[in-house]
Coordinates of C-alpha atoms and ligand atoms in Angstrom, one line a residue:
M1267 CA 91.1 54.8 80.4
N1268 CA 93.1 55.6 83.6
V1269 CA 93.3 59.2 85.3
T1270 CA 96.6 59.7 84.8
S1271 CA 97.0 58.4 81.4
L1272 CA 93.9 60.8 80.5
L1273 CA 96.3 64.6 82.1
N1274 CA 99.2 63.0 81.0
E1275 CA 97.7 63.5 77.3
L1276 CA 97.4 67.1 77.9
S1277 CA 101.1 67.4 79.5
D1278 CA 102.3 68.8 76.0
I1279 CA 99.9 71.5 75.5
G1280 CA 100.4 75.3 77.0
T1281 CA 104.0 73.9 78.6
N1282 CA 105.4 77.2 80.2
P1283 CA 109.1 77.4 79.7
S1284 CA 110.3 78.1 83.3
G1285 CA 107.2 75.3 84.3
G1286 CA 103.9 74.7 84.5
Y1287 CA 101.2 75.5 82.0
N1288 CA 99.8 79.1 80.1
R1289 CA 95.8 77.9 79.2
L1290 CA 94.3 81.3 79.8
A1291 CA 90.5 81.3 78.2
W1292 CA 90.5 81.3 74.4
T1293 CA 94.0 81.2 73.9
H1294 CA 95.3 78.6 71.3
A1295 CA 95.9 76.6 74.4
D1296 CA 92.9 76.5 75.9
A1297 CA 91.8 75.8 72.2
S1298 CA 94.0 72.3 72.3
C1299 CA 92.5 71.5 76.0
R1300 CA 88.7 71.7 74.2
E1301 CA 89.8 69.6 71.3
W1302 CA 90.8 66.9 73.6
F1303 CA 87.3 67.0 75.7
V1304 CA 85.7 67.2 72.3
S1305 CA 87.4 64.0 70.8
H1306 CA 87.1 62.0 73.7
A1307 CA 83.4 62.6 74.1
R1308 CA 83.0 61.7 71.1
A1309 CA 85.3 58.9 71.5
R1310 CA 82.3 57.4 74.4
G1311 CA 79.6 58.3 72.3
L1312 CA 78.4 61.2 74.5
D1313 CA 76.9 64.1 72.6
V1314 CA 78.6 67.1 72.7
E1315 CA 77.4 70.6 72.9
T1316 CA 79.1 74.2 73.2
D1317 CA 76.8 76.0 75.2
R1318 CA 76.0 80.4 74.2
N1319 CA 78.3 81.0 77.1
G1320 CA 81.5 78.9 75.2
N1321 CA 80.8 76.3 77.9
L1322 CA 81.7 72.2 76.6
W1323 CA 79.0 69.9 77.7
A1324 CA 79.5 65.8 77.0
W1325 CA 75.6 64.5 77.4
L1326 CA 75.3 60.6 78.6
N1327 CA 72.1 59.0 78.0
P1328 CA 70.3 62.7 77.1
S1329 CA 67.0 61.7 76.5
A1330 CA 66.7 59.5 79.8
P1331 CA 63.9 61.1 82.2
G1332 CA 64.7 63.7 84.5
D1333 CA 67.5 66.2 85.3
A1334 CA 70.9 65.5 84.7
L1335 CA 74.1 64.5 87.2
V1336 CA 77.0 66.9 85.7
I1337 CA 80.1 66.2 86.7
G1338 CA 82.8 69.0 85.9
S1339 CA 85.0 71.9 86.3
H1340 CA 87.5 73.4 84.1
L1341 CA 90.4 73.2 81.5
D1342 CA 91.7 77.0 81.2
S1343 CA 94.7 78.1 83.9
V1344 CA 96.4 80.6 85.6
P1345 CA 99.9 81.5 83.9
R1346 CA 102.6 79.3 85.1
G1347 CA 99.5 77.2 86.6
G1348 CA 99.2 73.4 87.8
A1349 CA 97.9 70.6 85.8
F1350 CA 95.9 69.9 88.4
D1351 CA 93.8 72.6 88.7
G1352 CA 90.7 72.4 86.6
P1353 CA 91.7 69.0 84.0
L1354 CA 91.8 66.6 87.2
G1355 CA 88.4 67.1 87.4
I1356 CA 87.6 66.6 84.1
A1357 CA 89.9 63.9 83.4
S1358 CA 88.6 62.2 86.3
A1359 CA 85.1 62.3 85.1
F1360 CA 86.1 60.3 81.9
A1361 CA 88.3 57.9 83.9
A1362 CA 84.6 57.9 86.3
L1363 CA 82.6 56.8 83.3
D1364 CA 85.4 54.1 81.6
A1365 CA 84.9 52.5 85.3
L1366 CA 81.4 52.1 85.2
Q1367 CA 81.3 50.5 81.6
D1368 CA 78.1 49.4 80.5
F1369 CA 76.2 50.9 83.3
V1370 CA 73.0 52.9 81.7
P1371 CA 71.7 55.4 83.9
S1372 CA 68.6 56.0 84.7
R1373 CA 68.7 60.4 84.4
P1374 CA 70.9 62.0 82.1
V1375 CA 74.7 62.4 83.1
A1376 CA 76.8 65.1 81.6
I1377 CA 80.4 66.5 82.0
A1378 CA 80.5 70.4 81.7
V1379 CA 83.6 72.1 80.8
F1380 CA 83.0 75.3 82.1
A1381 CA 84.8 78.3 80.3
D1382 CA 87.4 80.7 81.6
E1383 CA 87.2 80.0 85.6
E1384 CA 90.4 81.6 86.2
G1385 CA 89.5 84.6 85.0
A1386 CA 93.4 85.1 84.5
R1387 CA 92.9 86.9 80.8
F1388 CA 90.0 89.4 81.3
G1389 CA 90.1 89.5 85.5
L1390 CA 86.6 87.6 85.9
A1391 CA 86.6 84.3 87.6
C1392 CA 84.1 81.8 86.9
A1393 CA 82.9 83.6 83.4
G1394 CA 81.7 80.7 82.0
S1395 CA 79.1 79.6 84.8
R1396 CA 78.5 83.3 85.7
L1397 CA 77.0 84.2 82.2
L1398 CA 75.2 80.6 82.1
T1399 CA 73.1 81.3 85.8
G1400 CA 73.0 85.0 84.9
A1401 CA 75.5 86.3 87.6
I1402 CA 77.2 89.1 85.3
E1403 CA 75.3 91.3 82.4
P1404 CA 76.7 90.1 79.3
D1405 CA 77.1 93.7 78.2
V1406 CA 79.2 94.2 81.5
F1407 CA 81.1 90.9 80.1
R1408 CA 82.0 91.4 76.9
A1409 CA 83.3 94.8 77.6
L1410 CA 86.3 93.3 80.0
T1411 CA 89.6 93.8 77.9
D1412 CA 92.8 91.3 78.5
S1413 CA 96.6 93.2 79.0
D1414 CA 96.6 93.5 75.4
G1415 CA 92.9 95.5 75.0
V1416 CA 91.1 92.7 73.5
T1417 CA 87.7 92.5 74.8
T1418 CA 86.3 89.3 75.8
A1419 CA 83.8 89.8 72.4
E1420 CA 86.2 89.7 70.6
A1421 CA 88.6 86.9 72.1
M1422 CA 85.4 84.8 71.8
R1423 CA 84.8 85.8 68.8
R1424 CA 88.1 84.4 67.3
A1425 CA 87.4 81.6 68.8
G1426 CA 84.4 80.7 66.9
L1427 CA 81.5 81.7 69.3
A1428 CA 78.9 84.1 69.2
P1429 CA 79.2 86.7 72.3
E1430 CA 75.7 88.6 70.9
H1431 CA 74.6 85.2 72.0
L1432 CA 75.9 85.2 75.7
G1433 CA 73.3 84.8 78.4
R1434 CA 72.2 83.1 80.9
D1435 CA 70.9 79.8 79.5
D1436 CA 67.6 78.8 81.8
E1437 CA 66.2 75.7 79.3
L1438 CA 69.7 74.1 79.9
L1439 CA 69.9 75.6 84.1
K1440 CA 66.3 73.3 84.0
R1441 CA 68.6 70.3 82.5
I1442 CA 71.2 70.7 85.6
G1443 CA 69.8 68.3 88.7
H1444 CA 72.5 67.9 90.7
F1445 CA 76.6 69.8 89.9
I1446 CA 79.6 67.5 91.5
E1447 CA 82.8 69.1 91.1
L1448 CA 86.0 67.1 91.8
H1449 CA 89.2 69.6 92.4
V1450 CA 92.7 69.1 93.4
E1451 CA 93.7 70.7 97.2
Q1452 CA 94.9 73.9 96.8
G1453 CA 96.0 74.7 100.2
H1454 CA 96.4 73.3 103.7
L1455 CA 93.4 74.8 104.9
P1456 CA 92.2 72.5 108.6
T1457 CA 89.7 70.1 108.1
S1458 CA 87.5 68.6 110.3
A1459 CA 89.1 66.5 111.9
G1460 CA 91.5 69.1 113.4
V1461 CA 94.5 69.0 111.3
D1462 CA 96.2 71.1 108.4
G1463 CA 94.8 69.9 105.4
L1464 CA 94.1 66.4 103.8
T1465 CA 97.7 65.5 104.1
T1466 CA 98.1 63.7 107.7
G1467 CA 94.4 62.0 106.8
S1468 CA 92.2 60.7 104.1
P1469 CA 93.1 61.1 101.0
L1470 CA 89.6 62.6 100.2
G1471 CA 87.6 65.4 101.5
L1472 CA 84.3 67.0 101.1
A1473 CA 84.1 70.9 100.7
T1474 CA 81.2 71.8 103.0
E1475 CA 81.4 76.2 101.6
I1476 CA 83.0 78.3 99.9
W1477 CA 85.1 81.6 101.2
P1478 CA 83.5 85.4 100.1
H1479 CA 85.8 86.4 97.5
G1480 CA 85.9 89.9 95.9
R1481 CA 88.6 91.6 93.2
W1482 CA 89.4 94.9 93.7
R1483 CA 91.1 97.0 91.2
V1484 CA 93.2 100.4 92.6
D1485 CA 94.2 103.4 90.8
L1486 CA 97.3 105.8 91.5
V1487 CA 97.7 108.7 89.6
G1488 CA 101.1 110.4 89.4
Q1489 CA 103.1 112.9 86.8
Q1490 CA 105.2 111.4 83.9
N1491 CA 108.5 113.0 84.1
H1492 CA 112.5 112.3 83.4
A1493 CA 114.3 110.2 86.3
G1494 CA 117.8 112.1 86.0
T1495 CA 116.6 115.3 86.5
T1496 CA 113.6 115.9 88.1
R1497 CA 114.4 116.7 92.1
L1498 CA 113.2 113.8 94.8
G1499 CA 110.6 116.7 96.2
D1500 CA 109.2 118.0 93.0
R1501 CA 108.1 114.2 92.3
H1502 CA 104.5 112.9 92.2
D1503 CA 105.6 109.1 91.8
P1504 CA 102.9 106.5 92.3
M1505 CA 104.5 104.1 92.5
L1506 CA 105.5 105.2 96.3
D1507 CA 101.7 104.6 96.6
L1508 CA 101.8 101.3 95.2
G1509 CA 104.1 100.1 97.7
R1510 CA 102.7 102.1 100.4
L1511 CA 99.4 100.1 99.4
I1512 CA 100.8 96.4 99.2
V1513 CA 102.6 96.8 102.6
D1514 CA 99.0 98.2 103.9
V1515 CA 97.3 95.5 102.2
R1516 CA 99.6 92.6 104.2
D1517 CA 99.2 94.6 107.2
V1518 CA 95.3 94.6 107.2
A1519 CA 94.9 91.0 105.7
E1520 CA 96.9 90.1 109.3
E1521 CA 94.9 92.5 111.6
V1522 CA 91.6 91.9 110.2
G1523 CA 92.0 88.1 110.1
I1524 CA 91.7 87.8 106.1
L1525 CA 93.7 86.6 103.3
A1526 CA 94.4 89.6 100.5
T1527 CA 97.0 89.7 98.0
V1528 CA 98.2 92.2 95.2
G1529 CA 99.2 89.0 92.7
K1530 CA 99.1 92.0 89.7
V1531 CA 99.9 95.4 89.3
R1532 CA 100.6 97.6 86.0
V1533 CA 103.0 100.6 85.9
T1534 CA 102.8 103.0 83.2
P1535 CA 104.5 103.9 81.1
G1536 CA 107.1 101.0 82.9
A1537 CA 110.2 102.7 82.0
V1538 CA 113.4 102.4 83.6
N1539 CA 114.2 105.5 83.6
A1540 CA 110.7 107.3 84.1
I1541 CA 109.0 107.9 86.8
P1542 CA 105.5 106.6 86.3
S1543 CA 102.6 108.4 85.2
A1544 CA 100.4 106.0 86.7
A1545 CA 100.2 102.9 89.0
T1546 CA 97.4 99.8 88.9
A1547 CA 97.0 96.9 91.3
W1548 CA 94.6 94.5 92.1
I1549 CA 93.9 93.7 95.4
D1550 CA 92.3 89.5 95.9
A1551 CA 90.9 89.3 99.2
R1552 CA 89.0 86.2 101.3
G1553 CA 88.3 85.1 103.9
S1554 CA 85.2 83.0 106.2
D1555 CA 83.5 86.0 107.2
E1556 CA 81.9 88.0 104.2
S1557 CA 82.2 91.6 107.0
R1558 CA 85.3 90.9 107.6
V1559 CA 86.7 91.0 103.9
R1560 CA 84.7 94.0 103.4
A1561 CA 86.1 95.6 106.3
A1562 CA 89.3 94.7 105.0
I1563 CA 89.2 96.4 102.2
A1564 CA 87.0 99.5 103.6
R1565 CA 90.5 99.5 106.3
M1566 CA 92.9 100.0 103.5
G1567 CA 91.4 103.8 102.6
R1568 CA 91.8 103.9 99.4
D1569 CA 89.5 104.7 96.2
S1570 CA 89.4 101.1 94.8
T1571 CA 87.0 99.6 92.0
L1572 CA 85.5 95.9 92.9
E1573 CA 85.5 94.1 89.5
S1574 CA 84.3 91.4 91.2
W1575 CA 82.2 89.3 94.0
T1576 CA 81.3 86.5 95.1
P1577 CA 79.5 86.0 98.4
S1578 CA 79.8 83.4 101.1
T1579 CA 78.6 79.7 99.4
P1580 CA 77.7 76.8 101.8
F1581 CA 77.0 74.0 99.7
D1582 CA 74.1 71.7 100.0
D1583 CA 74.1 69.6 103.3
R1584 CA 71.5 67.2 102.3
F1585 CA 73.9 66.4 98.9
A1586 CA 77.0 66.7 100.9
S1587 CA 75.5 64.0 103.4
E1588 CA 74.0 61.5 100.4
L1589 CA 77.4 61.9 98.6
A1590 CA 79.1 60.7 101.8
S1591 CA 77.0 57.8 102.6
A1592 CA 77.1 56.6 99.0
V1593 CA 80.7 56.9 98.6
G1594 CA 81.4 55.0 102.0
G1595 CA 80.9 57.4 104.6
E1596 CA 82.7 59.7 106.4
L1597 CA 84.9 61.7 105.2
P1598 CA 86.7 64.9 106.3
L1599 CA 85.3 68.1 105.9
L1600 CA 87.1 71.3 104.8
P1601 CA 86.4 75.0 103.6
S1602 CA 87.5 76.2 100.0
G1603 CA 89.2 79.5 100.2
A1604 CA 89.6 79.3 96.0
G1605 CA 86.9 79.8 94.0
H1606 CA 85.0 77.4 91.8
D1607 CA 82.2 77.1 89.3
A1608 CA 80.3 74.8 91.9
G1609 CA 79.9 78.1 94.3
I1610 CA 78.4 79.2 91.2
L1611 CA 76.0 77.3 90.6
A1612 CA 75.3 76.5 94.0
L1613 CA 74.4 80.0 94.5
A1614 CA 71.9 79.3 91.8
G1615 CA 70.2 76.8 93.7
I1616 CA 71.8 73.6 92.5
P1617 CA 72.2 71.6 94.7
T1618 CA 76.4 71.0 94.3
A1619 CA 79.1 69.2 96.3
M1620 CA 82.6 69.1 96.1
I1621 CA 84.8 66.1 96.2
I1622 CA 88.8 67.3 97.0
V1623 CA 91.9 65.3 95.9
R1624 CA 94.7 65.7 98.5
N1625 CA 97.5 67.7 97.9
P1626 CA 100.6 66.6 99.4
S1627 CA 102.2 70.2 98.3
G1628 CA 100.2 72.3 99.4
I1629 CA 100.6 74.2 96.6
S1630 CA 98.4 75.3 93.6
H1631 CA 98.2 78.0 90.8
A1632 CA 102.1 77.5 90.4
P1633 CA 103.8 74.3 89.2
E1634 CA 104.5 72.6 92.1
E1635 CA 101.0 71.5 92.8
F1636 CA 100.3 67.8 93.1
A1637 CA 97.9 64.7 93.7
E1638 CA 99.6 61.3 94.0
D1639 CA 98.1 58.7 91.2
A1640 CA 97.0 56.1 94.0
D1641 CA 94.7 59.3 95.0
C1642 CA 93.5 60.7 91.7
E1643 CA 92.5 57.0 91.5
L1644 CA 90.6 57.1 94.8
G1645 CA 89.1 60.4 93.9
V1646 CA 87.8 58.4 90.1
A1647 CA 86.1 55.4 91.9
A1648 CA 84.3 58.1 94.8
L1649 CA 83.1 60.0 91.8
A1650 CA 81.9 56.4 89.6
T1651 CA 80.5 55.5 92.7
A1652 CA 78.5 58.8 93.5
I1653 CA 77.5 58.5 89.5
R1654 CA 75.8 55.0 89.8
H1655 CA 74.3 55.6 93.4
L1656 CA 72.8 58.7 92.3
T1657 CA 70.9 57.4 89.1
A1658 CA 70.6 54.4 89.7
Ligands
GLV1415 C1 90.1 80.5 91.3 O1 90.4 79.1 91.1 C2 90.4 81.3 92.5 O2 89.8 80.9 93.6 O3 90.8 82.3 92.4
MN1416 MN1 89.9 75.0 89.4
MN1417 MN1 92.4 77.5 90.3

């Protein structure tokens, strides 16, 4: 099947009434996407497994000697997310196997769907790959909650998994020789060709690194009181601190030269006619330089709690050049400001590469995220060539 038809099969799952998709981890929509994966894997005669961290694996030739070439990405989304972030990598992997027809690899090949990549529900990005590699303690993970107070453990149990078995999986890690994630471009960061994004150049690129990325929580406390009776001078209103914090985040990001965002806030109790008792803001900060990201948070001068940190992650140069020559030579190189499971596997020492498919809209984590069919086909062809070359 071609990649566009595969993606179209997902187009009714988790649709948001105002556009895009809500496919948060361990929800009904996520389960439907995972069922779609399992049925396509079985239809191709692949051996399907769910690992103890909820990641899905579909193995081709699993008993061949040697470690595996794994192609993977994710199927969950941010709220009102786009159609390509994640699913493009999975659909392209199936399409690449279809393009290879009866080719028998000399080593195992697997397609992996990493669970809860976006962290949109419980706050921790790349949860499935972090658990697999031991980058997060299972006890810490099991205690995370969503906005309704449901723990990850409970959400996974409801999805039929056994959260008591979460944790680093050395046996599975040993089977992974190389990892490739194909992903839609998510902005227009400058490439090695000296232009902004892939728009004016090649439809495909290779990622060189993932920028360091932290998520911090700031809790602001006030005194809940009546909006109609409390004199302005008598108020302890955390909403004012929240407003100042949001502007400071932007100002400091500009001064220090990083990207920083307040994309989620919670106001308690959230009544029109009450001064809030508390406000919480989440800061997402990233940039090319680790020390500047940390310096920016320090400069904001607020008490904050670090909820997750992913260091700067360079991809393996040797594997990237092998992949580039397999798929026909020079591809523009670009950094990724977005986090990926590929980064978590690279940090665990697995030779990893990312093929990026151009996105003319330059928009991601939003319904406008886009890639042309023809560019997606080129991505599939690159993956198929890579699989043939690396497993011949
Ligand atoms: C995930 O896509 C992230 O970069 O936040
Ligand atoms: Mn993604
Ligand atoms: Mn994403």
